[in-house]
Short mmCIF file of C-alpha atoms in Angstrom, two decimals:
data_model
loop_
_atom_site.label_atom_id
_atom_site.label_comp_id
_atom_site.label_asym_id
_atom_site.label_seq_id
_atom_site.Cartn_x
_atom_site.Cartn_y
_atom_site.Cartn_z
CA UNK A 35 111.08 89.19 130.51
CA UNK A 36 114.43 88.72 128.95
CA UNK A 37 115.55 90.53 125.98
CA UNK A 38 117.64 88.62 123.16
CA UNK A 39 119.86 90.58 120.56
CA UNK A 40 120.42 89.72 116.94
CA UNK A 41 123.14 91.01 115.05
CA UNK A 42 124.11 90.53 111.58
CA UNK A 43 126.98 91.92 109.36
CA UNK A 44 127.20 90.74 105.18
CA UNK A 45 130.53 89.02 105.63
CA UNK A 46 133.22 88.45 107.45
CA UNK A 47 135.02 91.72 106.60
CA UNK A 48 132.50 93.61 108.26
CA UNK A 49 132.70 94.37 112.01
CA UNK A 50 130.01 94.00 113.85
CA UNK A 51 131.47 95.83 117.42
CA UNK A 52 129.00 98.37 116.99
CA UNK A 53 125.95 96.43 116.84
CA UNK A 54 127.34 94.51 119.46
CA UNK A 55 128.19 97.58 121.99
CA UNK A 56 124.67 99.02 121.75
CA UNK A 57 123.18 95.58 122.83
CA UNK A 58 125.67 95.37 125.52
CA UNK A 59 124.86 98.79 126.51
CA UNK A 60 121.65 97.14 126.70
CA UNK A 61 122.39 94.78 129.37
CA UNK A 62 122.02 91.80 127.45
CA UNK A 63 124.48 89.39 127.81
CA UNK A 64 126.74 87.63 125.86
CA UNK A 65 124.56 84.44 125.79
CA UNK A 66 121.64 85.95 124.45
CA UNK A 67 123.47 87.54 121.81
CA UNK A 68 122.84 85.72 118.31
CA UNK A 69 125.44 86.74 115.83
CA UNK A 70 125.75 86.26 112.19
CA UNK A 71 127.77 86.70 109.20
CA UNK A 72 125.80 86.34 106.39
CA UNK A 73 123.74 87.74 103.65
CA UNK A 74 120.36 89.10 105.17
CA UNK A 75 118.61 88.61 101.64
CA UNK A 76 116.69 85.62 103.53
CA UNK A 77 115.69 84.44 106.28
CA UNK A 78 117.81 80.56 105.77
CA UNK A 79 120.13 81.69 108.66
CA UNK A 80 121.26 79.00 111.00
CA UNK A 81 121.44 81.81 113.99
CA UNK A 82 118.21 83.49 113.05
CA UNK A 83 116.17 80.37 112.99
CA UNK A 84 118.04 79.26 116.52
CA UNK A 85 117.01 82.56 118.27
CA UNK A 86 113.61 81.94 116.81
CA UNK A 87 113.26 79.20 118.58
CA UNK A 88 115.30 80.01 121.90
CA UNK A 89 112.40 83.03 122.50
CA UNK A 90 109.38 82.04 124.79
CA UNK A 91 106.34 84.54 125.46
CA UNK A 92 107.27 87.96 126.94
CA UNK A 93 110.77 87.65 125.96
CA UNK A 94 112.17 90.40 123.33
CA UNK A 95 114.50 90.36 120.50
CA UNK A 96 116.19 93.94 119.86
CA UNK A 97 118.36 94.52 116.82
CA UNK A 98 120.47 97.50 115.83
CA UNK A 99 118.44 98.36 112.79
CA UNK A 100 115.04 96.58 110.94
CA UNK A 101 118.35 95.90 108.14
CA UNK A 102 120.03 93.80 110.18
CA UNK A 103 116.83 91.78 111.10
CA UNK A 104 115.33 91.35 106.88
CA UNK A 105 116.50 93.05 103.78
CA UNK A 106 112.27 93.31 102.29
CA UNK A 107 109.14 93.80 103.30
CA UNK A 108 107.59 90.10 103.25
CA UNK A 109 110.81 88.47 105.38
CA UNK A 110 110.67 91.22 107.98
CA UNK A 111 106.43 91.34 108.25
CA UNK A 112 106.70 87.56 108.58
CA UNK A 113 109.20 87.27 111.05
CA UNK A 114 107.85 89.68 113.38
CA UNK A 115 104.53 88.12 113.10
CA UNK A 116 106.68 84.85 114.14
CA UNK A 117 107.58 86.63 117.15
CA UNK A 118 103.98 88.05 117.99
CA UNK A 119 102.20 84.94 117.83
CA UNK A 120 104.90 83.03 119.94
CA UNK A 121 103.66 86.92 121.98
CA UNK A 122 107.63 88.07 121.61
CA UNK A 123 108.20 91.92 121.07
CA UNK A 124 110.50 93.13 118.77
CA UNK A 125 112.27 96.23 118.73
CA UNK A 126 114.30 98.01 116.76
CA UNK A 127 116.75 100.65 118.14
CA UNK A 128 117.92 103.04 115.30
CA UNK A 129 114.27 103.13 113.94
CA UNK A 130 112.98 103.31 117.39
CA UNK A 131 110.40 100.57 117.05
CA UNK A 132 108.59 98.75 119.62
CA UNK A 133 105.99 96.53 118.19
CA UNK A 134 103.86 96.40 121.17
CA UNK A 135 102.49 100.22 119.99
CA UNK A 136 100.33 100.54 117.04
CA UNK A 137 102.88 103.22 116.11
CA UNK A 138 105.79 100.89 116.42
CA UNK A 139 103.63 98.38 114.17
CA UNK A 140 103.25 101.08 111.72
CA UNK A 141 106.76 102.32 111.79
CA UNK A 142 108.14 99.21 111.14
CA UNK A 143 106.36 98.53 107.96
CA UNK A 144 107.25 101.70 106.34
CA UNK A 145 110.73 100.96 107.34
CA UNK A 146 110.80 98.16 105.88
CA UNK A 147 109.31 98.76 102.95
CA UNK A 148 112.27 101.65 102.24
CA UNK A 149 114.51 99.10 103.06
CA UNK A 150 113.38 96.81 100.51
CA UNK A 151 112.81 99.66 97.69
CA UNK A 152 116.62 100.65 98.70
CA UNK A 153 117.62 96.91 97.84
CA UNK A 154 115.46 97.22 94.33
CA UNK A 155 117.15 99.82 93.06
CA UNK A 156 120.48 98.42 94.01
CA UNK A 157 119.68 95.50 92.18
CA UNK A 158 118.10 97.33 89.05
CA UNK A 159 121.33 100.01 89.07
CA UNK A 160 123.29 96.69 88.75
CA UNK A 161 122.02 95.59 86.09
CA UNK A 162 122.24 98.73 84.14
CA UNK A 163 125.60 98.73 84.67
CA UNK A 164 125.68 95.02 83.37
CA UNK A 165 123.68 95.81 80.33
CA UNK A 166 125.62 98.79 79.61
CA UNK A 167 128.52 97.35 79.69
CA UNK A 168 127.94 94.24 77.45
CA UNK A 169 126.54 96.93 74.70
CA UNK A 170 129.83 98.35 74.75
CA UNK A 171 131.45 95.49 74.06
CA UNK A 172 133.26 94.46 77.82
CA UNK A 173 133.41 90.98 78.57
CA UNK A 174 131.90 90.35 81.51
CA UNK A 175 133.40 88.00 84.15
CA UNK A 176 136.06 85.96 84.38
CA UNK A 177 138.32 85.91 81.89
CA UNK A 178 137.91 83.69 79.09
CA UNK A 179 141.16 80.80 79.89
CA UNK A 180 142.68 80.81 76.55
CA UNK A 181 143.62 77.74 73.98
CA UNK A 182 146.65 76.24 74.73
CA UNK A 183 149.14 76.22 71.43
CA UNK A 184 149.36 72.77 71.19
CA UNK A 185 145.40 72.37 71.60
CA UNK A 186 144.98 71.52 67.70
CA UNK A 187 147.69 68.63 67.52
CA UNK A 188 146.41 67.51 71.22
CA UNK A 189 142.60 67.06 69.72
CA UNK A 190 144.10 65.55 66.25
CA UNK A 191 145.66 62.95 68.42
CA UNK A 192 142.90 62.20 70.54
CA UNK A 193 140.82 61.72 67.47
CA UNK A 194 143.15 59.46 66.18
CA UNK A 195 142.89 57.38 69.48
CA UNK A 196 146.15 57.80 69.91
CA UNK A 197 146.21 59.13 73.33
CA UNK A 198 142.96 58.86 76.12
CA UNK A 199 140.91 61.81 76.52
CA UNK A 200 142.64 61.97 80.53
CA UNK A 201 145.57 62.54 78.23
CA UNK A 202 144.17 65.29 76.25
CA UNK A 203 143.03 67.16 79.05
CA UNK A 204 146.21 66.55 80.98
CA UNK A 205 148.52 67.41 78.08
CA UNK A 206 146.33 70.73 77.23
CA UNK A 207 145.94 71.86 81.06
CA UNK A 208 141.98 72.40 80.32
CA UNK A 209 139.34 71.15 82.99
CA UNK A 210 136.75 68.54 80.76
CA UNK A 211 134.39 71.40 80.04
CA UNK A 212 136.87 74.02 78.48
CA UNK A 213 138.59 71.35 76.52
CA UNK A 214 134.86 70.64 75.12
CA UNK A 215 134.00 74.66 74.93
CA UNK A 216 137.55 75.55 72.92
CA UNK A 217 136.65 72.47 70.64
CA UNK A 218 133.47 73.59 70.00
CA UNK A 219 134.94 76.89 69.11
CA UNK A 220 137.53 75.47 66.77
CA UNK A 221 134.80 73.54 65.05
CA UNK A 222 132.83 76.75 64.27
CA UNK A 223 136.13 78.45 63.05
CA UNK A 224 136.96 80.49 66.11
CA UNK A 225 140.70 79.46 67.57
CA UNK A 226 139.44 80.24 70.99
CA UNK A 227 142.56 82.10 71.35
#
């Protein structure tokens, strides 16, 4: 039986020694430790999916927390049942979950359904936030790159066919689809300004 640890941080600000020192504590080497630095809001990670298929039957993957392993419910139940029909175990240390025990089976669905209820009302406090601040008024984003002063005489021109449309972008300093979103603007009486 040889265990296998995966550990996942967001990005690469975040430090993932302490993930790592537990596993070590551990005894697992550094070989069979599968980092990542990504997102854990699916399961497309290139170091998930290679420890997926590095484990054989009786082997074990331990992670620092069911978080680190899925962000919901459906990616976490459906990887573990990955593991237990290739007859992996999976446990989780800060939960204390072993999936071999009913318990641990049970455990690690409530956890994980916290987990994803935690991530839901992220999301839904975000947009709150988004909505409330577009009713007041804030723009949202980045800002708006503003029309360039000669943008009038630059379009006039281009109309004309006096200079190539490479021209009037170049002359402007607008990528092709500002140049066409501050001309629409000026069309509908708005200096984009």
């Amino acid at each position: 039986m040889k265990e296998f640890a995966y550990i996942r941080v967001s990005s690469k600000d975040q430090n993932e020694r302490r993930q790592v020192i537990a596993m070590k504590s551990r005894g697992i080497p550094a070989e069979r430790i599968f980092l990542e630095k990504l997102s854990g809001k699916n399961t497309r990670r290139p170091r998930l999916q290679a420890l997926m298929q590095k484990v054989r039957r009786g082997d074990v993957v331990v992670v620092e927390s069911v978080s680190r392993f899925a962000r919901n419910t459906r990616d976490l139940l459906e990887l573990v049942a990955r593991l237990a029909k290739k007859g992996v175990e999976f446990i989780s240390l800060k939960e204390d979950i072993d999936t071999t025990t009913p318990t641990g089976h049970f455990m690690l669905t409530v956890f994980a359904a916290v987990a994803e209820l935690e991530r839901e009302h992220i999301l839904e406090r975000q947009a709150e936030g988004i909505a409330t601040a577009k009713a007041q008024g804030k723009h949202l984003g980045r800002p708006a790159k503003r029309c360039p002063e000669n943008f009038a005489a630059v379009v006039k021109n281009w109309e004309r066919g006096g200079i190539n449309f490479n021209e009037a972008l170049k002359q402007t300093g607008l990528k092709e689809s500002t140049f066409y979103n501050r001309l629409r603007e000026m069309r509908n009486g708005k200096d984009g300004r």
